[in-house]
Amino acid sequence: MKKLLLLLLILSIIESVSAQGMWLPSLLEKQNEKEMKSLGLKLSADDIYSPANPSIKDAICQFAGICTGEMISPEGLLLTNHHCGFGAIQQLSTLESNLLESGHWAKDRASELPAEGVTAMFVTRMEDVTIVALQGVTENMGERDRQSQIDKNIASLRSTTKKEKWEDVEVRPFYNGNQYYLFLTQTFKDVRFVGAPPSSIGKFGADTDNWVWPRHTGDFSMFRVYADKDNHPAPYSKDNVPYRPRHFLPISLDGAEEGDFTMVYGFPGATNEYLTEEGVRLTGEVLDPARVAIRDRSLKIMDGFMRKDPAVKIAYVSRYASIANAWKKWLGEMQGLKTYKALEKKRAYEAEFTRRLEQNPAWYTRWKNLLPRLRQLHKDIEPYALARDYYSETCLRNNEILATAANLNNWISSYDPKNETVFTSKLMNVRAAMEDFFKDYRPEVDEAVLAAMLEMFGENTKPEWGAKDVQGMAEQAGGYPALAKQIIGNSTIANRDKFRALVSSKTPAEIYETLKNDPAYKLWDQLQGYYAAQVQPKIQEIQPQINLLQRQYMAAQMEVFKETRFFPDANSTLRLTYGKVRGFSPRDALQYEYQTDLDGVMEKYIPGDYEFDVPQKLIDLWKAKDYGQYATADGRLPVACIGTNHTTGGNSGSPALDANGNLIGLNFDRVWEGTMSDLNYDPAICRNIMVDARYVLFLVDKFGGAGYLLNEMKLVKGKKKRKK
Ligand code: ARG
Ligand code: ASP
């Protein structure tokens, strides 16, 4: 019986590896086309990716470096998530004209607002350059020599690759460094804000609903990419014209139903699907719980202040959301790994790996030590990895004052009494950055957070990592709150007026003296000193050994499980994932349907609530059932759906496409039970969440009154495949 269970477990792992994945667009014909067609795809691999001919890939871009966007018109109209455009829209908002809150649609091209710093990167072509990148690399080379040989090879690849002036060359490792791919890209820097629904729709459900199904968020926003008159990337200029992409996505008015083929094309950020049991345990049982506990404290404190004061809420809403997003994901991840027995699965998989080694003398000689050594190294790194996360979470990520001190360090330590020019030349930028910082900084909030963070650091880490110092300081001050009060109260970095006065009226020498003795800067410097002396060197010693063995383990798995198709872990490069629109059963006797609709928004509606309020106009449209051409045959307005596409962070904003390559939705999240998918993808419960294209169009047209934008789109209807 036990044996049988084990076998089933192994089969399910191998199946989960082969049925799902984030695939390389240039290899679809070889690796995936057949399977995709059997699942319902009506296109060829070449329609999806072609280095020479226009293909769907020409409509896909990396948005703002962290999300995905896609072209939905021949004139550069770009669709992405609301949460991806959030920062840009916030930048364009003022108290008088809060575009986030009210929603906004540019009434014509001339009123599209330049979104400074936002980029759109397209891939011209990609190419396997493993042979060149690994030239001169030998098996018994030290890691450092290996890397410097690869760096040399990559540098020469970059300089010899034929490219246009406006293109960039990037070379990236895949399969833990067993393969290398080159990407020719072009990055547009003139990107303008076209429109978005109000946050009450674009962020409906906010943090409570984040990572959760059933979902009712209209998570989209629109931008436009501008190019010079030759259609090439150019810095912002009022003379730029809308970019004409080689391909744009038609939008389906038919939507998708349970069982329909779907694919998601975009830029997934990072996954770790090939870790060992011990590697997964380190994340799921050690690091995740620590990070979650730290963020629990900081989030509760911020939330308390935000609920009391609307001005604080505006200032902290973006910061809160981003801290809460990873917090909630880690929480879901650690629970999911347990519930769905990730460690047991890894153990069974490793047992099978070992069994196969034992049957093959050549493999055995080569790889018998791999797993035991990896296991030991993960154990060795554990305390240091934990110390690293404690330091970065308590001292940098979750409080503002020490993080800001850290940011200022480069500048402060550039001071040279014999030559002050470097220091003074940086002053302008520092002032601008600090003005930015002060805009949303509330010392009373940060003080409360800092007290909690210092307490967590002082009470939970080791004396030799700085905990003893922090404890001592707290004792002397009369407790952690008093210590935080002292630091923030006496810090120039925490006080806008003091900081302004300092940098505008003092000499460089005086500025330097003041900041060097600033209590926040001094504390950060002290703690970072411990980190640099006690923790970092250990990580720098152990991590490269893990990387080396992980690379060998990856290669070994691909050899030993020859029958399995392996996809490379996500690394922010262009990938395609595919599957079907499908509900799931999260628990015994519970079944989740695949689609939500506007009725569900109204079920969640809480008047005046900061997460679940709904604009009056949406209520009116709902009451009148005024859904126009966006309604289903039975008169509902679909809002979101789920599918078995294997996605991760960075896939937000990615188009969800039907079998014909038409846009049916916009990827934006994953379901709670499956947030562990970065470490342990399980096709039975991992689902991606997409906002329905019909809801997007309805919100632009009926709700937003920006129906003129539809004139440049291509809407398709009635081409629905006969199914089943
Ligand atoms: N969980 C999604 C992702 O990882 C959406 C995040 C934005 N929404 C939020 N409420 N913070 O990015
Ligand atoms: N919400 C994520 C993103 O912003 C997507 C995910 O993690 O599923 O990319």
mmCIF file of C-alpha atoms and ligand atoms in Angstrom, residues 67 81 83-84 203 205-211 215 219 320-322 324-326 329 648-650 652 668-670, ligand 1:
data_model
loop_
_atom_site.group_PDB
_atom_site.id
_atom_site.type_symbol
_atom_site.label_atom_id
_atom_site.label_comp_id
_atom_site.label_asym_id
_atom_site.label_seq_id
_atom_site.Cartn_x
_atom_site.Cartn_y
_atom_site.Cartn_z
ATOM 1 C CA CYS A 67 4.640 43.380 -15.011
ATOM 2 C CA ASN A 81 -3.337 45.581 -14.586
ATOM 3 C CA HIS A 83 -2.022 47.308 -9.735
ATOM 4 C CA CYS A 84 0.754 47.478 -12.349
ATOM 5 C CA LYS A 203 -8.709 47.443 -6.561
ATOM 6 C CA GLY A 205 -11.639 43.835 -2.464
ATOM 7 C CA ALA A 206 -8.112 45.194 -1.949
ATOM 8 C CA ASP A 207 -6.055 43.223 0.555
ATOM 9 C CA THR A 208 -8.897 41.142 1.960
ATOM 10 C CA ASP A 209 -9.604 39.599 -1.433
ATOM 11 C CA ASN A 210 -5.996 39.623 -2.651
ATOM 12 C CA TRP A 211 -4.761 36.078 -3.517
ATOM 13 C CA ARG A 215 -12.650 37.382 -6.996
ATOM 14 C CA ASP A 219 -7.830 44.997 -12.179
ATOM 15 C CA TYR A 320 0.873 48.947 2.723
ATOM 16 C CA ALA A 321 -0.363 47.087 -0.350
ATOM 17 C CA SER A 322 3.085 46.045 -1.427
ATOM 18 C CA ALA A 324 0.827 43.064 2.446
ATOM 19 C CA ASN A 325 1.037 41.404 -0.954
ATOM 20 C CA ALA A 326 4.184 39.386 -0.234
ATOM 21 C CA LYS A 329 1.606 35.190 -0.423
ATOM 22 C CA THR A 648 3.830 33.768 -11.088
ATOM 23 C CA GLY A 649 4.616 37.349 -10.044
ATOM 24 C CA GLY A 650 5.454 39.334 -13.174
ATOM 25 C CA SER A 652 0.356 40.326 -13.864
ATOM 26 C CA PHE A 668 -3.677 39.308 -12.309
ATOM 27 C CA ASP A 669 -3.414 36.815 -9.469
ATOM 28 C CA ARG A 670 -3.515 33.249 -8.209
HETATM 29 N N1 ARG B 1 -1.529 39.296 -5.594
HETATM 30 C C1 ARG B 1 -1.358 39.971 -6.841
HETATM 31 C C2 ARG B 1 0.134 40.033 -7.230
HETATM 32 O O1 ARG B 1 0.927 39.376 -6.613
HETATM 33 C C3 ARG B 1 -2.000 41.320 -6.839
HETATM 34 C C4 ARG B 1 -1.333 42.345 -5.988
HETATM 35 C C5 ARG B 1 -1.962 43.693 -6.007
HETATM 36 N N2 ARG B 1 -3.108 43.817 -5.122
HETATM 37 C C6 ARG B 1 -3.060 44.088 -3.788
HETATM 38 N N3 ARG B 1 -4.162 44.152 -3.107
HETATM 39 N N4 ARG B 1 -1.932 44.332 -3.146
HETATM 40 O O2 ARG B 1 0.723 40.976 -7.640
#
